[in-house]
Amino acid sequence: MAGDAIVVGSGVIGLTAAVVLAETGRRVEVWSRERAADTTSAVAGGLWWPYRIEPEEAVAAWSLESFRVLSGLAARPGETGVRLVDGTHASTAPEEQGPWTAGVPGLRPAGPGELPPGYGHGLRARTPLVDMTVYLGHLQRRLAAAGGTVTGRDVPDLAEAGRAAPLVVNCTGLGARDLVPDPLVHPVQGQVVVVENPGVDEWLAAEDHGTGEILYVLPQPYGVVLGGTAREHVWDSTPSPGTARSIVSRCIRAHPRLAGARVLAHRVGLRPARSPARLETDRLPNGARLIHNYGHGGAGVTVSWGCALAVAELADAAGG
């Protein structure tokens, strides 16, 4: 046996679950065919904000738990990659506020002078903003300090993991579509452009309910992440020059000081979406306990700690 638990998947959902399980005394091994630096998590913008994810009540609890943990990690931004940053979430029409909003300290309606042109509604908040490269490294170091390991290997069948440990946690994201198999899992393509920072110090996210277009401006230590797209069922991970020009143009209209900022990188990530996200127990053919934890779409960072703690609770309830 490899240990007490095998976590399949090394993105932010998998690594966070592995850290929580290891820090509660379990011998944990992460199996993944991808390095953490090659996962979708590595190209995420890193903003904490519940984004297109269900079920609503569970998401609120997962998100606020993650907010609490990430806020604590923000005390050491150089080590963890987490900062608390002021920003605005804007929209062209009134949005129903989810149950999580009551738990965010200082969240308030945005005033007219705090909204970008063309957006009449919005919220202001100070939230975690995560540099994913630094943060994934932090999670890996934390896992190693707790005695956990990461093994690079293909996992063609969850039953293989079940033969190596009595508890398996399936955090495979898009891979769950074939591995479970679960046809409800699908990609939501997101493209971003990274530019030099001309002095942006707050985040901005905005949604046009008329066109369905989204944009975000996320200041990171390495530059400003400009986004983006949310294309359902699109598997292409190649950046589109035309889409990049559209993203930059939209962001400049909302944030004029970005005009002329030098482009540093183009990135595409495939968000692993499912409605609702799946967090529940199952059994493998040999009787090993299986916990599914996938389908979080673009809210992986936002719900990661809440879901990881829920995984640990499910494992305890199952005696794993």
PDB file of N, CA, C and O in Angstrom, residues 105-130:
ATOM      1  N   PRO A 105     -15.891  40.621   4.785  1.00  0.00           N
ATOM      2  CA  PRO A 105     -15.764  41.867   5.553  1.00  0.00           C
ATOM      3  C   PRO A 105     -15.655  43.090   4.632  1.00  0.00           C
ATOM      4  O   PRO A 105     -14.868  43.103   3.678  1.00  0.00           O
ATOM      5  N   GLY A 106     -16.456  44.104   4.918  1.00  0.00           N
ATOM      6  CA  GLY A 106     -16.340  45.362   4.200  1.00  0.00           C
ATOM      7  C   GLY A 106     -16.936  45.395   2.808  1.00  0.00           C
ATOM      8  O   GLY A 106     -16.879  46.436   2.137  1.00  0.00           O
ATOM      9  N   LEU A 107     -17.518  44.308   2.342  1.00  0.00           N
ATOM     10  CA  LEU A 107     -18.126  44.317   1.002  1.00  0.00           C
ATOM     11  C   LEU A 107     -19.278  45.318   0.975  1.00  0.00           C
ATOM     12  O   LEU A 107     -20.099  45.346   1.891  1.00  0.00           O
ATOM     13  N   ARG A 108     -19.342  46.136  -0.084  1.00  0.00           N
ATOM     14  CA  ARG A 108     -20.367  47.177  -0.168  1.00  0.00           C
ATOM     15  C   ARG A 108     -20.686  47.479  -1.625  1.00  0.00           C
ATOM     16  O   ARG A 108     -19.900  47.144  -2.530  1.00  0.00           O
ATOM     17  N   PRO A 109     -21.819  48.143  -1.885  1.00  0.00           N
ATOM     18  CA  PRO A 109     -22.116  48.556  -3.258  1.00  0.00           C
ATOM     19  C   PRO A 109     -21.092  49.581  -3.750  1.00  0.00           C
ATOM     20  O   PRO A 109     -20.624  50.431  -2.986  1.00  0.00           O
ATOM     21  N   ALA A 110     -20.733  49.496  -5.017  1.00  0.00           N
ATOM     22  CA  ALA A 110     -19.818  50.466  -5.613  1.00  0.00           C
ATOM     23  C   ALA A 110     -20.566  51.735  -5.975  1.00  0.00           C
ATOM     24  O   ALA A 110     -21.699  51.688  -6.471  1.00  0.00           O
ATOM     25  N   GLY A 111     -19.947  52.865  -5.732  1.00  0.00           N
ATOM     26  CA  GLY A 111     -20.540  54.136  -6.110  1.00  0.00           C
ATOM     27  C   GLY A 111     -20.306  54.416  -7.585  1.00  0.00           C
ATOM     28  O   GLY A 111     -19.466  53.782  -8.229  1.00  0.00           O
ATOM     29  N   PRO A 112     -21.040  55.391  -8.167  1.00  0.00           N
ATOM     30  CA  PRO A 112     -20.912  55.705  -9.598  1.00  0.00           C
ATOM     31  C   PRO A 112     -19.482  56.008 -10.025  1.00  0.00           C
ATOM     32  O   PRO A 112     -19.047  55.614 -11.107  1.00  0.00           O
ATOM     33  N   GLY A 113     -18.740  56.693  -9.171  1.00  0.00           N
ATOM     34  CA  GLY A 113     -17.363  57.033  -9.523  1.00  0.00           C
ATOM     35  C   GLY A 113     -16.392  55.878  -9.394  1.00  0.00           C
ATOM     36  O   GLY A 113     -15.214  56.018  -9.734  1.00  0.00           O
ATOM     37  N   GLU A 114     -16.867  54.744  -8.902  1.00  0.00           N
ATOM     38  CA  GLU A 114     -16.001  53.575  -8.719  1.00  0.00           C
ATOM     39  C   GLU A 114     -16.232  52.507  -9.780  1.00  0.00           C
ATOM     40  O   GLU A 114     -15.646  51.431  -9.707  1.00  0.00           O
ATOM     41  N   LEU A 115     -17.093  52.805 -10.761  1.00  0.00           N
ATOM     42  CA  LEU A 115     -17.438  51.836 -11.796  1.00  0.00           C
ATOM     43  C   LEU A 115     -16.820  52.232 -13.132  1.00  0.00           C
ATOM     44  O   LEU A 115     -16.719  53.426 -13.445  1.00  0.00           O
ATOM     45  N   PRO A 116     -16.416  51.255 -13.944  1.00  0.00           N
ATOM     46  CA  PRO A 116     -15.881  51.574 -15.269  1.00  0.00           C
ATOM     47  C   PRO A 116     -16.993  52.064 -16.191  1.00  0.00           C
ATOM     48  O   PRO A 116     -18.180  51.803 -15.945  1.00  0.00           O
ATOM     49  N   PRO A 117     -16.645  52.777 -17.266  1.00  0.00           N
ATOM     50  CA  PRO A 117     -17.664  53.274 -18.202  1.00  0.00           C
ATOM     51  C   PRO A 117     -18.537  52.152 -18.746  1.00  0.00           C
ATOM     52  O   PRO A 117     -18.050  51.092 -19.133  1.00  0.00           O
ATOM     53  N   GLY A 118     -19.861  52.376 -18.763  1.00  0.00           N
ATOM     54  CA  GLY A 118     -20.794  51.410 -19.321  1.00  0.00           C
ATOM     55  C   GLY A 118     -21.343  50.423 -18.319  1.00  0.00           C
ATOM     56  O   GLY A 118     -22.193  49.595 -18.661  1.00  0.00           O
ATOM     57  N   TYR A 119     -20.876  50.476 -17.085  1.00  0.00           N
ATOM     58  CA  TYR A 119     -21.319  49.533 -16.056  1.00  0.00           C
ATOM     59  C   TYR A 119     -22.004  50.317 -14.942  1.00  0.00           C
ATOM     60  O   TYR A 119     -21.391  51.189 -14.315  1.00  0.00           O
ATOM     61  N   GLY A 120     -23.279  49.991 -14.687  1.00  0.00           N
ATOM     62  CA  GLY A 120     -24.054  50.774 -13.739  1.00  0.00           C
ATOM     63  C   GLY A 120     -24.198  50.171 -12.367  1.00  0.00           C
ATOM     64  O   GLY A 120     -24.809  50.786 -11.489  1.00  0.00           O
ATOM     65  N   HIS A 121     -23.664  48.977 -12.164  1.00  0.00           N
ATOM     66  CA  HIS A 121     -23.846  48.278 -10.892  1.00  0.00           C
ATOM     67  C   HIS A 121     -22.539  47.598 -10.506  1.00  0.00           C
ATOM     68  O   HIS A 121     -21.732  47.250 -11.372  1.00  0.00           O
ATOM     69  N   GLY A 122     -22.351  47.396  -9.216  1.00  0.00           N
ATOM     70  CA  GLY A 122     -21.131  46.718  -8.813  1.00  0.00           C
ATOM     71  C   GLY A 122     -20.969  46.618  -7.313  1.00  0.00           C
ATOM     72  O   GLY A 122     -21.730  47.203  -6.528  1.00  0.00           O
ATOM     73  N   LEU A 123     -19.982  45.855  -6.921  1.00  0.00           N
ATOM     74  CA  LEU A 123     -19.623  45.653  -5.521  1.00  0.00           C
ATOM     75  C   LEU A 123     -18.149  45.964  -5.333  1.00  0.00           C
ATOM     76  O   LEU A 123     -17.323  45.691  -6.227  1.00  0.00           O
ATOM     77  N   ARG A 124     -17.829  46.525  -4.177  1.00  0.00           N
ATOM     78  CA  ARG A 124     -16.444  46.765  -3.799  1.00  0.00           C
ATOM     79  C   ARG A 124     -16.073  45.830  -2.657  1.00  0.00           C
ATOM     80  O   ARG A 124     -16.864  45.590  -1.731  1.00  0.00           O
ATOM     81  N   ALA A 125     -14.855  45.275  -2.724  1.00  0.00           N
ATOM     82  CA  ALA A 125     -14.418  44.384  -1.659  1.00  0.00           C
ATOM     83  C   ALA A 125     -12.899  44.276  -1.667  1.00  0.00           C
ATOM     84  O   ALA A 125     -12.244  44.543  -2.688  1.00  0.00           O
ATOM     85  N   ARG A 126     -12.374  43.892  -0.543  1.00  0.00           N
ATOM     86  CA  ARG A 126     -10.944  43.565  -0.409  1.00  0.00           C
ATOM     87  C   ARG A 126     -10.861  42.051  -0.306  1.00  0.00           C
ATOM     88  O   ARG A 126     -11.344  41.454   0.663  1.00  0.00           O
ATOM     89  N   THR A 127     -10.279  41.426  -1.310  1.00  0.00           N
ATOM     90  CA  THR A 127     -10.301  39.967  -1.392  1.00  0.00           C
ATOM     91  C   THR A 127      -8.907  39.411  -1.668  1.00  0.00           C
ATOM     92  O   THR A 127      -8.014  40.133  -2.107  1.00  0.00           O
ATOM     93  N   PRO A 128      -8.706  38.120  -1.432  1.00  0.00           N
ATOM     94  CA  PRO A 128      -7.436  37.509  -1.795  1.00  0.00           C
ATOM     95  C   PRO A 128      -7.217  37.521  -3.314  1.00  0.00           C
ATOM     96  O   PRO A 128      -8.145  37.282  -4.093  1.00  0.00           O
ATOM     97  N   LEU A 129      -5.990  37.822  -3.707  1.00  0.00           N
ATOM     98  CA  LEU A 129      -5.542  37.739  -5.092  1.00  0.00           C
ATOM     99  C   LEU A 129      -4.246  36.940  -5.065  1.00  0.00           C
ATOM    100  O   LEU A 129      -3.308  37.309  -4.342  1.00  0.00           O
ATOM    101  N   VAL A 130      -4.189  35.862  -5.839  1.00  0.00           N
ATOM    102  CA  VAL A 130      -3.144  34.857  -5.682  1.00  0.00           C
ATOM    103  C   VAL A 130      -2.246  34.785  -6.914  1.00  0.00           C
ATOM    104  O   VAL A 130      -2.732  34.644  -8.042  1.00  0.00           O
TER     105      VAL A 130
END
